[in-house]
Coordinates of C-alpha atoms in Angstrom, one line a residue:
X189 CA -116.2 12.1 -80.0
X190 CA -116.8 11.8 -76.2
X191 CA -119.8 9.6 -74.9
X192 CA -121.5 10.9 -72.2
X193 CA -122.4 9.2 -69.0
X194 CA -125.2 8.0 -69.7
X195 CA -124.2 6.5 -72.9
X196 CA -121.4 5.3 -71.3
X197 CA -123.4 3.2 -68.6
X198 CA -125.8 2.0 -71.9
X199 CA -122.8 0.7 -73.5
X200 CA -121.4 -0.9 -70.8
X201 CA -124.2 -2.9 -69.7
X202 CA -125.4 -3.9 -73.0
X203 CA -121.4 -5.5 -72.8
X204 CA -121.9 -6.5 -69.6
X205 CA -125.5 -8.7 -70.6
X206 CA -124.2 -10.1 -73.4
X207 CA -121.4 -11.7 -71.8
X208 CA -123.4 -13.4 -68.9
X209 CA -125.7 -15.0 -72.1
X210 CA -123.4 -15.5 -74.2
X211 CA -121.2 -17.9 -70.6
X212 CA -125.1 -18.8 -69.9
X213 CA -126.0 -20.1 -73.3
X214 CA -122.5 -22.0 -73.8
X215 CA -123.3 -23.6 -70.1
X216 CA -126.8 -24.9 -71.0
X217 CA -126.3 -26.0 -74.4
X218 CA -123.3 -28.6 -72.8
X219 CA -125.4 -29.4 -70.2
X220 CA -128.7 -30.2 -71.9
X221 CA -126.8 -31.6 -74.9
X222 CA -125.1 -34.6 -72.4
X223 CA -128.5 -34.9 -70.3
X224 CA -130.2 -35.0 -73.6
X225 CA -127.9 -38.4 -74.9
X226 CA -126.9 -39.8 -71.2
X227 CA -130.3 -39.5 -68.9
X228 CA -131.7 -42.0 -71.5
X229 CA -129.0 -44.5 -71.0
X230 CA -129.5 -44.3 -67.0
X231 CA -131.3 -47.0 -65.0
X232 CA -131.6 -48.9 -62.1
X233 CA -129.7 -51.7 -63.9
X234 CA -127.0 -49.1 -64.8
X235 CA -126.6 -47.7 -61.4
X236 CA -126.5 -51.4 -59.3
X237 CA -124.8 -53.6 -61.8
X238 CA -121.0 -54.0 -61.9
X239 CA -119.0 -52.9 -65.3
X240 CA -118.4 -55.4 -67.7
X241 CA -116.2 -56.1 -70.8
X242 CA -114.1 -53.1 -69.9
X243 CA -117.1 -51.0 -69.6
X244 CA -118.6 -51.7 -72.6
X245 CA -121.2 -53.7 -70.9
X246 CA -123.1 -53.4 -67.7
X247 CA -123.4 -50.6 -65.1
X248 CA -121.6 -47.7 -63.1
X249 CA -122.2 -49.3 -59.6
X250 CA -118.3 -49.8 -58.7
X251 CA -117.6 -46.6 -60.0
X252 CA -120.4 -44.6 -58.0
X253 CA -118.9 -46.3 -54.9
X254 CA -115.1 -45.5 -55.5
X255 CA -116.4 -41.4 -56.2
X256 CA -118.7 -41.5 -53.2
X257 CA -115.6 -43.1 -51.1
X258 CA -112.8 -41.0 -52.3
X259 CA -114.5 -38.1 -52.3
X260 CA -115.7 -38.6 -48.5
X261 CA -111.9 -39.2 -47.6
X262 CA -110.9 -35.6 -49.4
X263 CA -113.3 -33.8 -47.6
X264 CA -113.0 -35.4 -44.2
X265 CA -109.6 -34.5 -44.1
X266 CA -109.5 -31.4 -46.4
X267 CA -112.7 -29.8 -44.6
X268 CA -110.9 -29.9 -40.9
X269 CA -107.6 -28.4 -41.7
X270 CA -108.9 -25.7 -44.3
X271 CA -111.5 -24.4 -42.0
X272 CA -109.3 -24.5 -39.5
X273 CA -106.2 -22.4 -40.8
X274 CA -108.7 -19.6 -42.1
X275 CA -109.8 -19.2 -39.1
X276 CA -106.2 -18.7 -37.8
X277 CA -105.4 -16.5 -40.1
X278 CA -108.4 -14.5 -39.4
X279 CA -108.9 -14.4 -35.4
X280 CA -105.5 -16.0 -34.3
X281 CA -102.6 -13.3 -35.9
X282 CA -102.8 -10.2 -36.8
X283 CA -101.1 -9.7 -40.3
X284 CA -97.6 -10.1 -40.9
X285 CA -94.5 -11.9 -42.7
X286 CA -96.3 -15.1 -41.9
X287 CA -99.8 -15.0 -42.8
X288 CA -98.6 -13.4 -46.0
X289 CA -96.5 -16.4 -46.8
X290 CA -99.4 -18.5 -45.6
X291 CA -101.8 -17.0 -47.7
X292 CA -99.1 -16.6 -51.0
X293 CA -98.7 -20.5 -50.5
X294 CA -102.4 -21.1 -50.8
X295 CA -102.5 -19.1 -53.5
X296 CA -99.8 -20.3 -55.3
X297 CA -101.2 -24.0 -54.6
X298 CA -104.6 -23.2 -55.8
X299 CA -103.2 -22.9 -59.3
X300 CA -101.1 -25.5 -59.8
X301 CA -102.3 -27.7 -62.9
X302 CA -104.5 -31.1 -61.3
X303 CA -101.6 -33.4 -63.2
X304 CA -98.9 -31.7 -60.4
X305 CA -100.8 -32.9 -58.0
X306 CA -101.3 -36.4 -59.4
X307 CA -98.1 -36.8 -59.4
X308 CA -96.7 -36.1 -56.0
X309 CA -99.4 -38.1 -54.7
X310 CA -98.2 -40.9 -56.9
X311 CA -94.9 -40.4 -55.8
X312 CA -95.5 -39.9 -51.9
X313 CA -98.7 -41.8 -51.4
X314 CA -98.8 -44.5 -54.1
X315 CA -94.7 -45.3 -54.0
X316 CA -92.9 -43.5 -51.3
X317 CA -95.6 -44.1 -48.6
X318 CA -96.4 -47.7 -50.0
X319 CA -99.8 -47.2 -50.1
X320 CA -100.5 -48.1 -53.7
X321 CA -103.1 -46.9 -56.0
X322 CA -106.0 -47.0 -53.8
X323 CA -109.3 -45.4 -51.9
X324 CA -106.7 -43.2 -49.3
X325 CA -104.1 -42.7 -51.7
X326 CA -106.5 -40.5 -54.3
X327 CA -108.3 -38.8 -51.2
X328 CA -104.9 -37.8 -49.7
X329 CA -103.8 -36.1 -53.0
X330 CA -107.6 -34.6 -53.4
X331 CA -107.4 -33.1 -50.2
X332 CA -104.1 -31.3 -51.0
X333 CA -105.6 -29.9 -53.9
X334 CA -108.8 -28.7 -52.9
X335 CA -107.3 -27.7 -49.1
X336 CA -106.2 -23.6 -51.0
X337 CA -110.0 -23.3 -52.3
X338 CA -111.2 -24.2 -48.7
X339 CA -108.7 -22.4 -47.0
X340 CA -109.3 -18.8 -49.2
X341 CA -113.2 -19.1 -49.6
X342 CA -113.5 -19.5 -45.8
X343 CA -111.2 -16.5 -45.1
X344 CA -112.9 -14.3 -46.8
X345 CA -116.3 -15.6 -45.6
X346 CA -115.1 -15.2 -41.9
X347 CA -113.4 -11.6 -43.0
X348 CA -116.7 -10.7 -44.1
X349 CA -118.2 -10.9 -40.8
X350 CA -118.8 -7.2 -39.2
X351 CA -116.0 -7.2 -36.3
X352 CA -119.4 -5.4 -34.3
X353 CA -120.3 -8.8 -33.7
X354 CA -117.1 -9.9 -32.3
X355 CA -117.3 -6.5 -30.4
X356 CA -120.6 -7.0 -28.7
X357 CA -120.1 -11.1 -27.7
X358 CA -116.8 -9.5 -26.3
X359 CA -118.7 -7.0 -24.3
X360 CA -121.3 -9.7 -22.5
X361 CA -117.9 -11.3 -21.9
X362 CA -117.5 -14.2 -24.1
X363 CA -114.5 -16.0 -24.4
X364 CA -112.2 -16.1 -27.8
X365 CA -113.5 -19.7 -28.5
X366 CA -116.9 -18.6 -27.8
X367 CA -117.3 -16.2 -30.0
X368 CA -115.8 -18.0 -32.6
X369 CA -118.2 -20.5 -32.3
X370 CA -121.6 -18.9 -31.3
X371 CA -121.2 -16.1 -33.4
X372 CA -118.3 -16.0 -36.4
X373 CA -118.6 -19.6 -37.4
X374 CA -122.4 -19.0 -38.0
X375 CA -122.5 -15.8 -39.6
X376 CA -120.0 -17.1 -42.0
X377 CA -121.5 -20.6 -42.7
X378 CA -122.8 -19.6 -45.5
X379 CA -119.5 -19.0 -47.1
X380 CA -117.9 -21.8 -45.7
X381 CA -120.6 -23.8 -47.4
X382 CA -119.5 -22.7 -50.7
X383 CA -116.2 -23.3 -50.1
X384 CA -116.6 -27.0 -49.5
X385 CA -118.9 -27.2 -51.8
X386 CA -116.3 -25.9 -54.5
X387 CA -114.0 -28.9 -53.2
X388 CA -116.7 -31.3 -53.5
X389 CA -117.3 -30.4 -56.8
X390 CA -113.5 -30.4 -58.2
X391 CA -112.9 -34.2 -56.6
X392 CA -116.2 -35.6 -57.9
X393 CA -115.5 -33.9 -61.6
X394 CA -111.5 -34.5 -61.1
X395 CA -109.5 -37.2 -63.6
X396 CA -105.9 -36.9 -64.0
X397 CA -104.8 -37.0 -60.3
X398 CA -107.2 -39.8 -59.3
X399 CA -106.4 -41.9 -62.0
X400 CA -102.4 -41.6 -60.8
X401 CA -103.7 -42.3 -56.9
X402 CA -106.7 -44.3 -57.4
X403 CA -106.0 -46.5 -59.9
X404 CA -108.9 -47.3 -62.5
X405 CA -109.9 -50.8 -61.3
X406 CA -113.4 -51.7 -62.2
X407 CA -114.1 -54.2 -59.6
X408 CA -115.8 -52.4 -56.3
X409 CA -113.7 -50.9 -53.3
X410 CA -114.8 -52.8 -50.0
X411 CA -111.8 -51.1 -48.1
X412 CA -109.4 -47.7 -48.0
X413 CA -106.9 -49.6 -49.6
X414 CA -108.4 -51.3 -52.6
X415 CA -107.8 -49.5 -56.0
X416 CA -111.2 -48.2 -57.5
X417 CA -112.3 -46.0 -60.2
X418 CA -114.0 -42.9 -60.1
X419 CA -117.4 -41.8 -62.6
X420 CA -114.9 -38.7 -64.0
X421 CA -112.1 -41.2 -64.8
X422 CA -114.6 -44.3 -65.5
X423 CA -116.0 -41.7 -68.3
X424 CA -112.9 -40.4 -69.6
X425 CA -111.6 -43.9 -70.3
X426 CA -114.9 -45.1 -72.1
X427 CA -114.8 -41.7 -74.6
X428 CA -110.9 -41.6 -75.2
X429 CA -111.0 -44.9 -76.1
X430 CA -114.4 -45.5 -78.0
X431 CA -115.4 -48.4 -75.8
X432 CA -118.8 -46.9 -75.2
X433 CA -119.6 -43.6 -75.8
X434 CA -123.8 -44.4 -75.0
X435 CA -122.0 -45.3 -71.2
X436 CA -119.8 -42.6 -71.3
X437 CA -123.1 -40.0 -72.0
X438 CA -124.7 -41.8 -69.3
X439 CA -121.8 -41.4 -66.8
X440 CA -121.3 -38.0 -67.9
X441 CA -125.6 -37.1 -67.4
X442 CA -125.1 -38.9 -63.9
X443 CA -121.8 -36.9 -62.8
X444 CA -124.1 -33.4 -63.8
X445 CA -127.0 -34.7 -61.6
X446 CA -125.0 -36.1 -58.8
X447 CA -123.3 -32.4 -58.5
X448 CA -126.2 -30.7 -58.8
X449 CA -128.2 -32.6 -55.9
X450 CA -125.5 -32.1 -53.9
X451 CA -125.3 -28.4 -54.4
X452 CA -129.1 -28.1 -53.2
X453 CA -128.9 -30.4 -50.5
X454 CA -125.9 -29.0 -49.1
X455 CA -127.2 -25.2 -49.7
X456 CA -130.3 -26.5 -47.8
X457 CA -128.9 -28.1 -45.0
X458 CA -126.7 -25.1 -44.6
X459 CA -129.7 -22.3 -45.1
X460 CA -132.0 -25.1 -42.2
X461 CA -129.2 -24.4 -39.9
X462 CA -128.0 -20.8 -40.3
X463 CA -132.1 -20.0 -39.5

């Protein structure tokens, strides 16, 4: 029997709804079931004392720091050099052998499993380099794995931009750079944004490659070079071996909120400036 069109379009957004609240109610029952056991467990004590008895004991503080510090290092370095080759790709060549390798590479890197990366920053970083398990060691590696997602995300968000724009600064006789500047990189913020903010995201919720660059020492990082312990890998320690799980909960509540205020302060910041 052949549906009609209409009946066709019924069926397929009653499919279509029940997926997103089916993804929807999956995503809020996680989230409010860890806020639900960690946000109790948070304090001031647990955010400004150091860790003690392996964890079992004390606060987060060391831990806040080393995410806050590797983190900054991944994006700092990650940010530059992403942005940068999309907008290579998009103003600088016109489309060819090259930019297809360029872009199958990012592509390609972009889904390589977070352990890959772990390891060839423990290899290059940790050993080869001689930098050890430290602050720069786990934001090199972070960068490399989050530099495809910034690269792609900004592409497309500079891609997106009408080319009449481009067209019009042209014809008041604006330079290359210019218009890059005064009227793509604006008009594409937005996108950009999102694009960092993905990377953000992935370092402050990523475990296996920090813990192979980073270390996992509890004590607090004071320089670049000291080993420290993220709140992704502080967390997974605590759960996989049962030395807290009311700590782990709480580091877990405090990793959702931490992302979250970052997504609408960043979002913020970026809709202030593109007005």
């Amino acid at each position: 029997m052949k549906l009609s069109t209409r009946s066709g379009e019924r069926i397929a957004k009653i499919l279509i709804w029940t997926a997103a609240v089916f993804v929807l109610a999956v995503l809020l029952f996680i989230i409010i079931y860890i806020l639900a056991r960690g946000i109790p467990v948070i304090s001031w004590s647990f955010l400004t004392e150091m860790p003690r008895s392996m964890g079992r004991e004390g606060g987060i503080a060391s831990a806040v720091v080393g995410t806050l510090l590797v983190t900054t290092v991944a994006i700092l370095i990650a940010a530059p050099f992403g942005i940068g080759t999309a907008f290579y790709l998009a103003e600088y060549t016109k489309e060819g052998v090259i930019t297809r390798i360029i872009r199958f590479c990012a592509e390609s890197l972009a889904g390589i499993p977070s352990i890959v990366y772990g390891l060839f920053g423990f290899i290059f970083f940790v050993i080869y380099l001689n930098l050890g398990w430290s602050v720069l060691s786990g934001g090199l590696t972070l960068a490399f794995m989050i530099l495809p997602t910034i690269i792609r995300t900004s592409e497309e968000a500079i891609l997106a931009v009408p080319k009449i724009y481009r067209e019009v600064s042209f014809s008041l006789s604006a330079t290359k750079t210019q218009t890059i500047f005064k009227v793509v990189l604006p008009s594409a913020l937005r996108g950009i944004a999102n694009g960092i903010i993905l990377g953000l995201g992935r370092c402050i919720a990523e475990t296996a490659a920090v813990m192979l660059t980073a270390g996992s020492a509890l004590r607090m990082a004071f320089s670049l070079f000291d080993s420290t312990r993220t709140m992704a890998v502080h967390f997974y320690i605590l759960a996989v071996e049962g030395i807290s799980m009311e700590n782990a909960y709480g580091t877990a509540a405090l990793l959702i909120i931490l992302i979250f205020l970052i997504n609408v302060v960043f979002n913020a910041l970026v809709n202030r400036f593109v007005r």
